[in-house]
């Protein structure tokens, strides 16, 4: 076994000058040489650091992973930006980012580490805040959907029923006034037709607010219906293509996909001047891809942030960590793309 002596370490003039942790370790798993920064960070003396195997200073949860990477190091693989945790003498956790190389002719590992504990703390704080805000966003979305459901019920079960009663009464009046003057009969007929349109409008509004069929029949059937309804109301052909299973998405993401499609088709109707539109949903590996395409006039992609409809869709996608993108150019149409992780 080669002995690493002080004369050889003098080849590294920065050894005791750098604030980074610098170590030389043998294949036996013990420190052969460390600089003052290691002593300062781990709060052990030189003697204590040299007397115990290196893995004994590591966080227990990181030992197996670290030993596995160490084995690869001996096989000729460099270790770059490897992160693990160590425990100080006071049992405080510190995070270190390592760059290591094995020198086979010396049978030692030369390693440099940076203390990234503060960065990790900030990352954890950011992750905690993200989870908190995501939970709040989910709560608000659930509240909004609940309110939509209540309003949709009142529209469908109360207003639509009242409008249906009025239409029935108008029908009864028409029968009773069979011999009434033509202008009166025409007015009654007009009122009956208007009440029918009112009933259909209320039902469409109720569906838009809270599509009951989404729970009863699933996203595929609901988006197919949405396309047919868009075609009927706007005289713009809208097609639906699907290649995914309902189990690939959670209930919440299905609602978000539906709302995004609603918003996208509303944009097509109001701005695109399109002759056709298409919605497609397909599973691609671990993701589900939603695309809404139209062959309209397109727009300058630099105005995306200023477009309220697109901002709403982006917000929906962000709420479930989905990727959102827009492809559009003048006279080339527009494609909205949203991806979501599959439910497992």
Short mmCIF file of C-alpha atoms in Angstrom, two decimals:
data_model
loop_
_atom_site.label_atom_id
_atom_site.label_comp_id
_atom_site.label_asym_id
_atom_site.label_seq_id
_atom_site.Cartn_x
_atom_site.Cartn_y
_atom_site.Cartn_z
CA UNK A 1 0.00 0.00 0.00
CA UNK A 2 1.40 3.42 -0.97
CA UNK A 3 1.80 5.88 1.94
CA UNK A 4 0.68 9.39 1.13
CA UNK A 5 3.18 11.64 2.91
CA UNK A 6 3.41 15.34 3.59
CA UNK A 7 6.00 15.90 0.86
CA UNK A 8 3.54 14.79 -1.78
CA UNK A 9 0.71 16.95 -0.46
CA UNK A 10 2.95 19.94 -0.88
CA UNK A 11 2.30 19.51 -4.58
CA UNK A 12 -1.05 21.17 -3.83
CA UNK A 13 -0.26 24.67 -2.47
CA UNK A 14 -3.94 25.52 -2.14
CA UNK A 15 -4.56 22.51 0.13
CA UNK A 16 -4.75 24.50 3.36
CA UNK A 17 -5.59 27.84 1.76
CA UNK A 18 -8.85 27.12 -0.04
CA UNK A 19 -12.16 27.50 1.85
CA UNK A 20 -13.37 24.34 0.11
CA UNK A 21 -13.08 20.97 1.81
CA UNK A 22 -10.11 19.09 0.35
CA UNK A 23 -9.52 15.43 1.14
CA UNK A 24 -7.22 12.61 0.19
CA UNK A 25 -8.68 9.19 0.99
CA UNK A 26 -7.33 5.68 0.63
CA UNK A 27 -9.03 2.68 -0.88
CA UNK A 28 -9.49 1.41 2.66
CA UNK A 29 -12.13 4.10 3.23
CA UNK A 30 -10.14 6.28 5.63
CA UNK A 31 -9.00 9.88 5.30
CA UNK A 32 -5.25 10.14 4.64
CA UNK A 33 -5.14 13.92 4.57
CA UNK A 34 -7.72 16.68 5.03
CA UNK A 35 -7.40 20.45 5.17
CA UNK A 36 -8.47 22.84 7.90
CA UNK A 37 -11.84 23.44 6.17
CA UNK A 38 -12.84 19.80 6.80
CA UNK A 39 -12.00 20.13 10.48
CA UNK A 40 -13.91 23.39 10.70
CA UNK A 41 -17.04 22.08 8.94
CA UNK A 42 -17.28 18.65 10.57
CA UNK A 43 -16.06 19.93 13.97
CA UNK A 44 -13.82 16.90 14.52
CA UNK A 45 -10.08 17.04 15.19
CA UNK A 46 -7.58 15.77 12.66
CA UNK A 47 -6.96 12.74 14.88
CA UNK A 48 -10.67 11.89 15.07
CA UNK A 49 -11.11 12.24 11.31
CA UNK A 50 -8.16 9.95 10.59
CA UNK A 51 -9.18 7.35 13.18
CA UNK A 52 -12.66 6.50 11.85
CA UNK A 53 -13.86 5.24 8.45
CA UNK A 54 -15.24 8.01 6.26
CA UNK A 55 -18.73 6.50 6.02
CA UNK A 56 -19.14 6.87 9.79
CA UNK A 57 -19.30 10.66 9.31
CA UNK A 58 -21.98 10.41 6.63
CA UNK A 59 -25.69 10.76 7.17
CA UNK A 60 -27.02 7.18 7.53
CA UNK A 61 -29.53 7.65 4.70
CA UNK A 62 -26.77 8.61 2.24
CA UNK A 63 -24.20 5.91 3.02
CA UNK A 64 -25.31 3.22 0.57
CA UNK A 65 -25.63 5.71 -2.31
CA UNK A 66 -22.21 7.20 -1.56
CA UNK A 67 -20.48 3.82 -1.31
CA UNK A 68 -22.04 2.84 -4.63
CA UNK A 69 -20.65 5.98 -6.30
CA UNK A 70 -17.27 5.29 -4.66
CA UNK A 71 -17.19 1.84 -6.30
CA UNK A 72 -17.78 3.47 -9.71
CA UNK A 73 -14.96 5.87 -8.95
CA UNK A 74 -12.53 2.96 -8.53
CA UNK A 75 -13.73 1.65 -11.90
CA UNK A 76 -12.47 4.80 -13.61
CA UNK A 77 -15.54 7.04 -13.50
CA UNK A 78 -15.05 10.59 -12.29
CA UNK A 79 -17.39 11.84 -9.61
CA UNK A 80 -18.69 15.32 -10.47
CA UNK A 81 -21.28 17.39 -8.57
CA UNK A 82 -22.24 14.51 -6.30
CA UNK A 83 -24.30 15.67 -3.31
CA UNK A 84 -24.60 13.96 0.05
CA UNK A 85 -25.01 14.76 3.72
CA UNK A 86 -22.57 14.56 6.61
CA UNK A 87 -23.14 14.85 10.35
CA UNK A 88 -20.96 17.20 12.37
CA UNK A 89 -19.67 16.35 15.83
CA UNK A 90 -22.68 18.26 17.14
CA UNK A 91 -25.02 16.12 14.97
CA UNK A 92 -25.87 19.00 12.65
CA UNK A 93 -26.57 18.05 9.02
CA UNK A 94 -24.45 19.67 6.33
CA UNK A 95 -24.78 19.18 2.59
CA UNK A 96 -21.60 18.79 0.50
CA UNK A 97 -21.13 18.88 -3.27
CA UNK A 98 -18.19 16.66 -4.28
CA UNK A 99 -15.86 16.44 -7.25
CA UNK A 100 -13.57 13.43 -6.91
CA UNK A 101 -10.99 11.55 -8.96
CA UNK A 102 -9.23 8.26 -8.28
CA UNK A 103 -5.46 8.15 -8.77
CA UNK A 104 -4.72 4.45 -9.33
CA UNK A 105 -0.94 4.86 -9.28
CA UNK A 106 -1.23 6.28 -5.75
CA UNK A 107 -4.29 4.21 -4.80
CA UNK A 108 -5.96 7.29 -3.35
CA UNK A 109 -9.00 9.45 -4.05
CA UNK A 110 -8.48 13.18 -4.36
CA UNK A 111 -11.71 15.04 -3.57
CA UNK A 112 -12.90 18.63 -3.24
CA UNK A 113 -16.26 19.55 -1.69
CA UNK A 114 -18.27 22.75 -1.37
CA UNK A 115 -20.65 23.39 1.50
CA UNK A 116 -24.11 23.77 -0.10
CA UNK A 117 -26.13 23.57 3.12
CA UNK A 118 -27.55 27.08 2.75
CA UNK A 119 -28.50 26.43 -0.87
CA UNK A 120 -30.24 23.21 0.15
CA UNK A 121 -32.07 25.05 2.90
CA UNK A 122 -33.32 27.64 0.42
CA UNK A 123 -34.32 24.90 -2.03
CA UNK A 124 -36.28 23.14 0.71
CA UNK A 125 -37.90 26.40 1.73
CA UNK A 126 -38.84 27.04 -1.88
CA UNK A 127 -40.22 23.50 -2.23
CA UNK A 128 -42.24 23.90 0.96
CA UNK A 129 -43.66 27.20 -0.26
CA UNK A 130 -44.43 25.66 -3.63
CA UNK A 131 -46.33 22.81 -1.97
CA UNK A 132 -48.19 25.28 0.22
CA UNK A 133 -49.19 27.48 -2.71
CA UNK A 134 -50.06 24.45 -4.80
CA UNK A 135 -52.32 23.24 -1.98
CA UNK A 136 -53.96 26.66 -1.80
CA UNK A 137 -54.41 26.74 -5.58
CA UNK A 138 -55.96 23.28 -5.46
CA UNK A 139 -58.25 24.39 -2.64
CA UNK A 140 -59.39 27.47 -4.55
CA UNK A 141 -59.92 25.48 -7.74
CA UNK A 142 -61.98 22.93 -5.83
CA UNK A 143 -64.01 25.74 -4.28
CA UNK A 144 -64.61 27.34 -7.66
CA UNK A 145 -65.64 24.02 -9.21
CA UNK A 146 -67.99 23.40 -6.28
CA UNK A 147 -69.56 26.83 -6.76
CA UNK A 148 -69.86 26.17 -10.49
CA UNK A 149 -71.60 22.87 -9.74
CA UNK A 150 -74.06 24.57 -7.42
CA UNK A 151 -74.80 27.30 -9.95
CA UNK A 152 -75.12 24.75 -12.75
CA UNK A 153 -77.61 22.77 -10.67
CA UNK A 154 -79.67 25.88 -10.00
CA UNK A 155 -79.64 26.81 -13.67
CA UNK A 156 -80.56 23.33 -14.87
CA UNK A 157 -82.93 22.21 -12.15
CA UNK A 158 -84.56 25.53 -11.28
CA UNK A 159 -84.39 28.05 -14.13
CA UNK A 160 -84.68 25.46 -16.88
CA UNK A 161 -87.63 23.86 -15.11
CA UNK A 162 -89.34 27.24 -14.71
CA UNK A 163 -88.73 28.00 -18.38
CA UNK A 164 -90.20 24.59 -19.25
CA UNK A 165 -93.35 25.40 -17.24
CA UNK A 166 -93.72 28.70 -19.09
CA UNK A 167 -93.39 26.88 -22.41
CA UNK A 168 -96.04 24.37 -21.35
CA UNK A 169 -98.38 27.23 -20.36
CA UNK A 170 -97.78 28.91 -23.69
CA UNK A 171 -98.67 25.66 -25.41
CA UNK A 172 -101.87 25.43 -23.38
CA UNK A 173 -102.78 29.04 -24.25
CA UNK A 174 -102.21 28.30 -27.94
CA UNK A 175 -104.67 25.42 -27.73
CA UNK A 176 -107.25 27.52 -25.87
CA UNK A 177 -106.89 30.40 -28.31
CA UNK A 178 -107.07 28.33 -31.45
CA UNK A 179 -109.48 30.85 -32.97
CA UNK A 180 -107.54 33.92 -31.83
CA UNK A 181 -106.48 36.56 -34.38
CA UNK A 182 -103.38 35.75 -36.41
CA UNK A 183 -101.17 38.37 -34.67
CA UNK A 184 -102.00 36.86 -31.26
CA UNK A 185 -101.25 33.32 -32.47
CA UNK A 186 -97.99 34.54 -34.04
CA UNK A 187 -96.96 36.19 -30.79
CA UNK A 188 -97.73 33.03 -28.82
CA UNK A 189 -95.72 30.97 -31.29
CA UNK A 190 -92.80 33.36 -31.02
CA UNK A 191 -92.93 33.23 -27.23
CA UNK A 192 -92.98 29.43 -27.33
CA UNK A 193 -89.95 29.29 -29.65
CA UNK A 194 -88.12 31.84 -27.49
CA UNK A 195 -88.78 29.81 -24.34
CA UNK A 196 -87.39 26.73 -26.10
CA UNK A 197 -84.23 28.65 -27.02
CA UNK A 198 -84.04 29.88 -23.43
CA UNK A 199 -84.22 26.32 -22.09
CA UNK A 200 -81.46 25.16 -24.45
CA UNK A 201 -79.30 28.18 -23.58
CA UNK A 202 -79.68 27.52 -19.86
CA UNK A 203 -78.74 23.88 -20.34
CA UNK A 204 -75.64 24.82 -22.37
CA UNK A 205 -74.64 27.32 -19.69
CA UNK A 206 -75.13 24.70 -16.99
CA UNK A 207 -72.94 22.26 -18.91
CA UNK A 208 -70.24 24.88 -19.44
CA UNK A 209 -70.25 25.74 -15.76
CA UNK A 210 -70.10 22.15 -14.55
CA UNK A 211 -70.07 19.28 -17.07
CA UNK A 212 -71.81 16.49 -15.17
CA UNK A 213 -70.99 14.06 -17.96
CA UNK A 214 -67.27 14.49 -17.12
CA UNK A 215 -67.85 12.45 -13.97
CA UNK A 216 -70.41 10.13 -15.51
CA UNK A 217 -68.78 9.34 -18.86
CA UNK A 218 -65.19 10.57 -18.65
CA UNK A 219 -63.00 13.09 -20.46
CA UNK A 220 -63.11 11.41 -23.86
CA UNK A 221 -66.90 11.53 -24.15
CA UNK A 222 -67.04 15.04 -22.73
CA UNK A 223 -64.47 16.49 -25.14
CA UNK A 224 -66.17 14.71 -28.04
CA UNK A 225 -69.45 16.35 -27.02
CA UNK A 226 -67.71 19.72 -26.64
CA UNK A 227 -66.38 19.51 -30.20
CA UNK A 228 -69.79 18.60 -31.60
CA UNK A 229 -71.43 21.42 -29.65
CA UNK A 230 -68.79 23.88 -30.92
CA UNK A 231 -69.42 22.75 -34.48
CA UNK A 232 -73.19 23.10 -34.10
CA UNK A 233 -73.12 26.55 -32.48
CA UNK A 234 -70.34 28.18 -34.52
CA UNK A 235 -70.54 26.33 -37.85
CA UNK A 236 -66.81 25.66 -37.60
CA UNK A 237 -65.97 21.93 -37.89
CA UNK A 238 -64.25 20.70 -34.74
CA UNK A 239 -62.82 17.18 -34.53
CA UNK A 240 -61.78 15.11 -31.54
CA UNK A 241 -59.04 12.47 -31.55
CA UNK A 242 -58.12 10.35 -28.56
CA UNK A 243 -55.47 7.77 -27.73
CA UNK A 244 -55.42 7.70 -23.94
CA UNK A 245 -57.09 5.83 -21.11
CA UNK A 246 -59.24 7.58 -18.53
CA UNK A 247 -57.10 6.11 -15.75
CA UNK A 248 -54.07 8.02 -17.09
CA UNK A 249 -55.33 11.26 -15.54
CA UNK A 250 -56.63 12.22 -12.12
CA UNK A 251 -60.10 13.69 -11.71
CA UNK A 252 -58.64 17.14 -11.03
CA UNK A 253 -56.47 17.16 -14.17
CA UNK A 254 -59.40 16.00 -16.31
CA UNK A 255 -61.31 19.06 -15.14
CA UNK A 256 -58.29 21.25 -15.98
CA UNK A 257 -57.96 19.69 -19.44
CA UNK A 258 -61.65 20.35 -20.07
CA UNK A 259 -61.39 23.98 -18.92
CA UNK A 260 -58.31 24.53 -21.10
CA UNK A 261 -60.19 23.16 -24.11
CA UNK A 262 -63.14 25.42 -23.34
CA UNK A 263 -60.86 28.45 -23.18
CA UNK A 264 -58.99 27.44 -26.34
CA UNK A 265 -62.19 26.95 -28.37
CA UNK A 266 -63.51 30.26 -27.09
CA UNK A 267 -60.37 31.88 -28.48
CA UNK A 268 -60.88 30.09 -31.79
CA UNK A 269 -64.43 31.39 -31.99
CA UNK A 270 -63.55 34.97 -31.07
CA UNK A 271 -60.17 35.55 -32.68
CA UNK A 272 -58.90 32.84 -35.00
CA UNK A 273 -61.13 33.23 -38.09
CA UNK A 274 -60.60 29.49 -38.54
CA UNK A 275 -62.29 27.06 -40.89
CA UNK A 276 -61.62 24.06 -38.63
CA UNK A 277 -60.39 23.10 -35.18
CA UNK A 278 -59.14 19.87 -33.62
CA UNK A 279 -58.67 18.57 -30.08
CA UNK A 280 -56.44 15.57 -29.47
CA UNK A 281 -55.42 13.77 -26.28
CA UNK A 282 -52.87 10.97 -26.30
CA UNK A 283 -50.59 9.11 -23.93
CA UNK A 284 -46.87 9.33 -24.70
CA UNK A 285 -44.84 7.30 -22.25
CA UNK A 286 -45.18 8.86 -18.81
CA UNK A 287 -47.11 11.91 -19.99
CA UNK A 288 -50.50 12.74 -21.47
CA UNK A 289 -50.41 15.33 -24.25
CA UNK A 290 -53.35 17.64 -24.99
CA UNK A 291 -53.33 19.63 -28.22
CA UNK A 292 -55.88 22.14 -29.49
CA UNK A 293 -55.27 23.19 -33.09
CA UNK A 294 -56.98 25.64 -35.40
CA UNK A 295 -56.15 26.68 -38.97
CA UNK A 296 -56.92 30.36 -38.37
CA UNK A 297 -54.95 33.54 -38.88
CA UNK A 298 -52.57 32.90 -36.00
CA UNK A 299 -50.88 35.67 -34.02
CA UNK A 300 -47.54 37.10 -32.94
CA UNK A 301 -46.20 34.78 -30.27
CA UNK A 302 -44.67 37.77 -28.44
CA UNK A 303 -48.19 38.83 -27.39
CA UNK A 304 -48.84 35.57 -25.48
CA UNK A 305 -48.30 37.13 -22.04
CA UNK A 306 -50.79 39.87 -22.84
CA UNK A 307 -53.55 37.48 -23.86
CA UNK A 308 -55.95 36.81 -21.00
CA UNK A 309 -57.21 33.49 -22.41
CA UNK A 310 -53.70 32.12 -22.82
CA UNK A 311 -52.76 33.35 -19.35
CA UNK A 312 -55.71 31.42 -17.90
CA UNK A 313 -54.64 28.25 -19.70
CA UNK A 314 -51.04 28.68 -18.57
CA UNK A 315 -52.24 29.11 -14.99
CA UNK A 316 -54.30 25.92 -15.23
CA UNK A 317 -51.34 23.93 -16.56
CA UNK A 318 -48.99 25.34 -13.92
CA UNK A 319 -51.35 24.26 -11.13
CA UNK A 320 -50.58 20.59 -11.88
CA UNK A 321 -46.93 21.15 -12.93
CA UNK A 322 -47.82 20.67 -16.56
CA UNK A 323 -45.87 22.09 -19.50
CA UNK A 324 -47.73 24.70 -21.55
CA UNK A 325 -46.65 25.95 -24.97
CA UNK A 326 -48.12 27.85 -27.89
CA UNK A 327 -47.10 27.48 -31.52
CA UNK A 328 -48.49 30.19 -33.79
CA UNK A 329 -47.58 32.44 -36.65
CA UNK A 330 -49.48 34.66 -39.08
CA UNK A 331 -51.69 32.67 -41.46
CA UNK A 332 -50.30 29.37 -40.10
CA UNK A 333 -52.86 28.68 -37.39
CA UNK A 334 -52.30 28.02 -33.71
CA UNK A 335 -51.54 24.94 -31.63
CA UNK A 336 -51.95 24.88 -27.85
CA UNK A 337 -49.97 22.07 -26.16
CA UNK A 338 -50.32 20.94 -22.58
CA UNK A 339 -48.67 17.94 -20.93
CA UNK A 340 -49.49 16.26 -17.64
CA UNK A 341 -47.80 13.40 -15.83
CA UNK A 342 -49.72 10.15 -15.97
CA UNK A 343 -51.43 8.92 -12.84
CA UNK A 344 -49.81 5.74 -11.58
#
